[in-house]
Amino acid sequence: MLVFAASDKGGTGRSVTSANLAYRRALRGDDVCYLDFDFGSPTAAAVFAVPDIPRGAASGGLHSHLRGAVTEPLRIDVWDRSEHDSLRYAPAGAGRLVLVPGDLGGGEFATAQEAVNRCTKLFAQLEEEFDLVLVDLSAGRSFAVDMALESTARPELRSAPCHWLVFHRWTRQHILAAAGLVYGERGLLANGIALGHDPARLRAALRFVRAVVPGQDSPGIKHARPPQSVWMHAVSRQLDALAAENGLGHGKVLGSVPEEPVLKLQEQLITDEDVLETQVANPETRSALEQLARRLVDDKAWEEF
Amino acid sequence: MTRPKRDKVSGNKDAGHETVVVCGEVRTALLQTSLPLSQDQCARFLALRPDEPVRVSERPNVYAVSPDLLTGVDCRLPAASGSRVRGVGTVRAHAALTGGRVIQASAHFQYTTSVSGQRLPWSHYLVRPGLVERLGRTTADDLTAGFLAPRATEPGLLDPGSIASRLLDRARGHELLDGQPPLKSRRTRLRWAVRQVPPGAEPSVHFTIVDTERRTLLLLLPGLMDAKAVASVPPFCEELALHDWLLTTLIRVVERRALGSLSGPEVANRLGPAVSHLLHLWLPGARSGRELPELWNGVEQQPGFTRQWQTLVQRIRDQLALQSLPLHDSAPESSRAPTSAPRR
């Protein structure tokens, strides 16, 4: 299964949530490959706590591969290389967790067509090998997004199951921006259909993930003064209505992740130790991520109404 | 070890005594489709050239091989010493299907010394299919060691692997494939080199697992190597690559999850595809065992391919047998002993 993580704006928690999703799937026994297609700022290695390349590989990463400089992009076995204490060894029953990092320098591609050819081959090959291939795309209508759309429209990948996750924060601006990214004039759907995707199939493969959503237990809500509480309740209902009007209603939502103090300070994986042992992370965050990981492969979550 | 003088290949003086060196690469992958292809479908799938037929054999299992395709090359040769040697000629490549299930793409060539010492018109190379002429001084040792070194896949060097890979990619988009394979698996690549050694020496096989994907194989074959002997080498390497891939894939199926921790249906889901699609393909030496029996014996002794395979197969069967036990246990009393009459 190929899963593409997109967002219209930065700061939506796209990278960190999708990395956590990859980690949770691997814990459940899937072989997972995480590709850092955030060409502007490849930071996935930092989330997985892989040393040496916190801001991208010096050479041989995804860029170099798509440019044709290396025949195979660098692969990092996270269980083997991570410096995070809980990631040092693969837990019993876990699948493989492989990171394909971006390059430190980044930069443009000489000819887009060549890059798309290589990208298609890479996706096809990884799909052959891994249960889940998670591709973290750069924010906005970027070259990475176009390349992913074009590759998946090619005959080589026409039968591969593809899903698109659009991450957004739970604010008015973010809801409108995410709707624009998907349904807008040059949005994912319009662009995908122009590139040869089947409209109904592409629409059905698309879900939203609400990130940094203020939870019932968050201090802002729990200790709010009565007028604040009333106001927040009203705004929350307005946002619900706004999301539904713009095609981001409950039927199109795969999950929502509450705001998490740990992630506000540091992009990292939320492990069970963080929640149960040291208790630095909230249990709600863990259960939200678990639910997201479960629903990702649940056919019911992808049914269209 | 002192190297015999004729091992040194220099210019055209001793072309008659030239040490035979053949190099190639095999890429092996699971065919990305839900059901194995039938014999007819295999022939259709591998019809890469309209002028030559696909060879299909039914025994001991369905095996189909495409006609050879030639690729013209003119590039630097990977020499271990780093000396700049150029190679011009053609590389032979073909695709093969075993059991309609496993696809292999294989590309190889034989080195010869350039008689003229310079690059000639293409017509010269086209009538010598599968030969790459060397321009520059080097030794047979240097060429085989360089070809098997990890650096040999750098861009700009002669790489039959990329030719094989292109064949695999071309096959992947074929209309006969539905893209829904029964199990996940990794491609493997076997890079191999054969070098002739003086008569009397024992033939030897050096098989190395470099990482999860790459393997190298160095064959040292003593005595006379005529065209027939040279032609028997690529099928051996392809068969070895096939069995190495089968073993690698089965190991992953078994080790992926702690088998003891899975429930009955999960075990069946996990092991079922391997049982249905892979187990029957194990037939080492079926196609190249007659020409090169001593090589197969070598591989079977060390690392002991079949021994490991049998252990894995036994483990899979035991697991499946174990899973069927609780079913009997939880069955109602009356159905547990259907043959004996009720006592009461």
Short mmCIF file of N, CA and C in Angstrom, two decimals, chain A residues 1 27-31 68-72 75 92-96 121 123-132 155-161, chain B residues 27-30 32 153 155 159 162 165-166 169 172-175 177-181 183-187 189 212-213 252 256-258 261 270:
data_model
loop_
_atom_site.label_atom_id
_atom_site.label_comp_id
_atom_site.label_asym_id
_atom_site.label_seq_id
_atom_site.Cartn_x
_atom_site.Cartn_y
_atom_site.Cartn_z
N MET A 1 0.83 -1.19 0.00
CA MET A 1 0.00 0.00 0.00
C MET A 1 0.88 1.25 0.00
N LEU A 27 5.17 -1.61 14.46
CA LEU A 27 4.97 -2.32 15.73
C LEU A 27 3.94 -3.43 15.57
N ARG A 28 2.96 -3.19 14.70
CA ARG A 28 1.91 -4.18 14.50
C ARG A 28 2.34 -5.28 13.52
N GLY A 29 3.59 -5.24 13.10
CA GLY A 29 4.11 -6.35 12.31
C GLY A 29 4.22 -6.09 10.82
N ASP A 30 3.84 -4.89 10.38
CA ASP A 30 3.98 -4.59 8.96
C ASP A 30 5.43 -4.22 8.63
N ASP A 31 5.84 -4.54 7.43
CA ASP A 31 7.11 -4.01 6.93
C ASP A 31 6.82 -2.63 6.37
N GLY A 68 19.36 10.86 -10.69
CA GLY A 68 20.10 9.87 -11.47
C GLY A 68 21.54 9.71 -11.05
N ALA A 69 21.92 10.34 -9.93
CA ALA A 69 23.32 10.26 -9.50
C ALA A 69 23.65 8.91 -8.88
N VAL A 70 22.68 8.29 -8.21
CA VAL A 70 22.91 6.95 -7.65
C VAL A 70 21.78 6.03 -8.10
N THR A 71 22.11 4.75 -8.31
CA THR A 71 21.09 3.83 -8.82
C THR A 71 20.10 3.44 -7.72
N GLU A 72 20.55 3.42 -6.47
CA GLU A 72 19.66 3.06 -5.36
C GLU A 72 19.77 4.14 -4.31
N ARG A 75 19.19 3.57 2.21
CA ARG A 75 18.14 3.04 3.07
C ARG A 75 18.68 2.92 4.48
N ALA A 92 9.69 -7.53 19.77
CA ALA A 92 9.26 -8.83 19.25
C ALA A 92 8.00 -8.66 18.42
N GLY A 93 7.98 -9.29 17.28
CA GLY A 93 6.79 -9.24 16.45
C GLY A 93 6.70 -8.03 15.54
N ALA A 94 7.65 -7.10 15.65
CA ALA A 94 7.59 -5.90 14.81
C ALA A 94 8.10 -6.22 13.41
N GLY A 95 7.58 -5.47 12.45
CA GLY A 95 8.07 -5.60 11.08
C GLY A 95 9.27 -4.71 10.88
N ARG A 96 9.75 -4.65 9.64
CA ARG A 96 10.89 -3.78 9.36
C ARG A 96 10.45 -2.33 9.33
N LYS A 121 9.47 3.97 -10.80
CA LYS A 121 10.17 2.70 -10.60
C LYS A 121 10.42 2.44 -9.13
N PHE A 123 8.76 3.64 -6.49
CA PHE A 123 7.50 3.30 -5.80
C PHE A 123 7.11 1.86 -6.11
N ALA A 124 7.22 1.47 -7.38
CA ALA A 124 6.82 0.11 -7.78
C ALA A 124 7.67 -0.92 -7.05
N GLN A 125 8.95 -0.65 -6.97
CA GLN A 125 9.86 -1.61 -6.35
C GLN A 125 9.61 -1.70 -4.84
N LEU A 126 9.37 -0.57 -4.20
CA LEU A 126 9.14 -0.59 -2.76
C LEU A 126 7.78 -1.22 -2.45
N GLU A 127 6.81 -0.99 -3.32
CA GLU A 127 5.48 -1.56 -3.12
C GLU A 127 5.54 -3.09 -3.19
N GLU A 128 6.45 -3.56 -4.04
CA GLU A 128 6.66 -5.00 -4.17
C GLU A 128 7.13 -5.62 -2.86
N GLU A 129 7.89 -4.82 -2.11
CA GLU A 129 8.63 -5.33 -0.96
C GLU A 129 7.98 -5.04 0.39
N PHE A 130 7.34 -3.88 0.52
CA PHE A 130 6.84 -3.45 1.84
C PHE A 130 5.31 -3.51 1.89
N ASP A 131 4.80 -3.77 3.10
CA ASP A 131 3.35 -3.73 3.29
C ASP A 131 2.85 -2.29 3.18
N LEU A 132 3.64 -1.38 3.74
CA LEU A 132 3.23 0.02 3.74
C LEU A 132 4.40 0.89 3.29
N PRO A 155 0.88 3.43 -15.81
CA PRO A 155 0.39 2.05 -15.85
C PRO A 155 1.10 1.12 -14.87
N GLU A 156 2.38 1.37 -14.58
CA GLU A 156 3.12 0.50 -13.66
C GLU A 156 2.49 0.48 -12.27
N LEU A 157 1.83 1.56 -11.90
CA LEU A 157 1.30 1.65 -10.54
C LEU A 157 -0.23 1.66 -10.53
N ARG A 158 -0.82 1.39 -11.69
CA ARG A 158 -2.28 1.56 -11.75
C ARG A 158 -2.99 0.58 -10.80
N SER A 159 -2.38 -0.59 -10.55
CA SER A 159 -3.07 -1.56 -9.68
C SER A 159 -2.62 -1.48 -8.23
N ALA A 160 -1.63 -0.65 -7.96
CA ALA A 160 -1.14 -0.54 -6.57
C ALA A 160 -2.15 0.26 -5.75
N PRO A 161 -2.50 -0.24 -4.55
CA PRO A 161 -3.43 0.53 -3.73
C PRO A 161 -2.76 1.81 -3.21
N ARG B 27 18.86 -10.78 -11.92
CA ARG B 27 17.92 -10.17 -10.96
C ARG B 27 16.70 -11.06 -10.88
N THR B 28 16.28 -11.34 -9.67
CA THR B 28 15.18 -12.27 -9.45
C THR B 28 14.08 -11.58 -8.66
N ALA B 29 12.83 -11.78 -9.07
CA ALA B 29 11.71 -11.15 -8.38
C ALA B 29 10.47 -12.02 -8.50
N LEU B 30 9.54 -11.78 -7.60
CA LEU B 30 8.24 -12.45 -7.70
C LEU B 30 7.45 -11.76 -8.79
N GLN B 32 4.57 -9.98 -10.35
CA GLN B 32 3.58 -9.19 -9.62
C GLN B 32 2.17 -9.46 -10.14
N THR B 153 29.24 -0.83 -9.24
CA THR B 153 27.94 -0.34 -9.71
C THR B 153 27.93 1.18 -9.87
N PRO B 155 28.14 4.82 -11.53
CA PRO B 155 27.71 5.18 -12.88
C PRO B 155 28.91 5.28 -13.82
N ASP B 159 27.75 -2.22 -16.61
CA ASP B 159 26.91 -2.81 -15.57
C ASP B 159 25.79 -3.63 -16.21
N SER B 162 22.13 -3.23 -14.76
CA SER B 162 21.15 -2.22 -15.16
C SER B 162 20.39 -2.68 -16.40
N SER B 165 17.89 -5.06 -15.03
CA SER B 165 16.86 -4.33 -14.30
C SER B 165 15.86 -3.68 -15.26
N ARG B 166 16.37 -3.19 -16.38
CA ARG B 166 15.48 -2.56 -17.36
C ARG B 166 14.51 -3.60 -17.93
N ASP B 169 11.79 -4.14 -15.37
CA ASP B 169 10.86 -3.01 -15.33
C ASP B 169 9.93 -3.04 -16.55
N ARG B 172 7.26 -5.56 -15.99
CA ARG B 172 6.32 -5.27 -14.91
C ARG B 172 5.02 -4.64 -15.42
N GLY B 173 5.11 -3.86 -16.48
CA GLY B 173 3.91 -3.20 -16.99
C GLY B 173 3.09 -4.06 -17.95
N HIS B 174 3.43 -5.35 -18.09
CA HIS B 174 2.74 -6.20 -19.06
C HIS B 174 1.27 -6.38 -18.71
N GLU B 175 0.44 -6.47 -19.74
CA GLU B 175 -1.01 -6.53 -19.52
C GLU B 175 -1.46 -7.83 -18.84
N LEU B 177 -0.28 -9.07 -16.21
CA LEU B 177 -0.08 -9.00 -14.76
C LEU B 177 -1.16 -8.11 -14.13
N ASP B 178 -1.74 -8.61 -13.02
CA ASP B 178 -2.76 -7.78 -12.37
C ASP B 178 -2.21 -6.96 -11.20
N GLY B 179 -0.92 -7.11 -10.92
CA GLY B 179 -0.31 -6.28 -9.88
C GLY B 179 -0.73 -6.62 -8.46
N GLN B 180 -1.31 -7.80 -8.23
CA GLN B 180 -1.75 -8.18 -6.88
C GLN B 180 -1.03 -9.46 -6.44
N PRO B 181 0.25 -9.37 -6.12
CA PRO B 181 1.00 -10.59 -5.75
C PRO B 181 0.50 -11.14 -4.41
N LEU B 183 2.23 -12.39 -1.96
CA LEU B 183 3.07 -12.05 -0.80
C LEU B 183 4.07 -10.97 -1.18
N LYS B 184 4.58 -10.31 -0.12
CA LYS B 184 5.58 -9.27 -0.32
C LYS B 184 6.95 -9.94 -0.38
N SER B 185 7.80 -9.45 -1.24
CA SER B 185 9.12 -10.06 -1.34
C SER B 185 10.09 -9.03 -1.88
N ARG B 186 11.35 -9.30 -1.65
CA ARG B 186 12.36 -8.36 -2.12
C ARG B 186 13.07 -8.94 -3.33
N ARG B 187 13.40 -8.08 -4.29
CA ARG B 187 14.22 -8.54 -5.42
C ARG B 187 15.61 -8.84 -4.92
N ARG B 189 19.78 -9.52 -6.36
CA ARG B 189 20.66 -9.43 -7.52
C ARG B 189 21.91 -10.26 -7.26
N THR B 212 21.11 -7.59 2.19
CA THR B 212 19.80 -8.24 2.03
C THR B 212 19.44 -8.43 0.57
N GLU B 213 20.09 -7.70 -0.32
CA GLU B 213 19.70 -7.75 -1.72
C GLU B 213 20.80 -8.30 -2.64
N ARG B 252 12.34 -14.92 5.15
CA ARG B 252 11.63 -13.73 5.59
C ARG B 252 10.20 -14.03 6.00
N ARG B 256 9.62 -13.29 9.91
CA ARG B 256 9.01 -11.97 10.00
C ARG B 256 8.34 -11.73 11.34
N ARG B 257 7.61 -12.71 11.78
CA ARG B 257 6.95 -12.58 13.06
C ARG B 257 7.28 -13.81 13.86
N ALA B 258 7.36 -13.64 15.17
CA ALA B 258 7.60 -14.80 16.00
C ALA B 258 6.42 -15.74 15.78
N SER B 261 3.85 -16.80 18.43
CA SER B 261 2.93 -15.85 19.06
C SER B 261 1.66 -15.62 18.26
N ARG B 270 -0.32 -16.06 7.07
CA ARG B 270 1.06 -15.69 6.87
C ARG B 270 1.80 -16.74 6.04
#
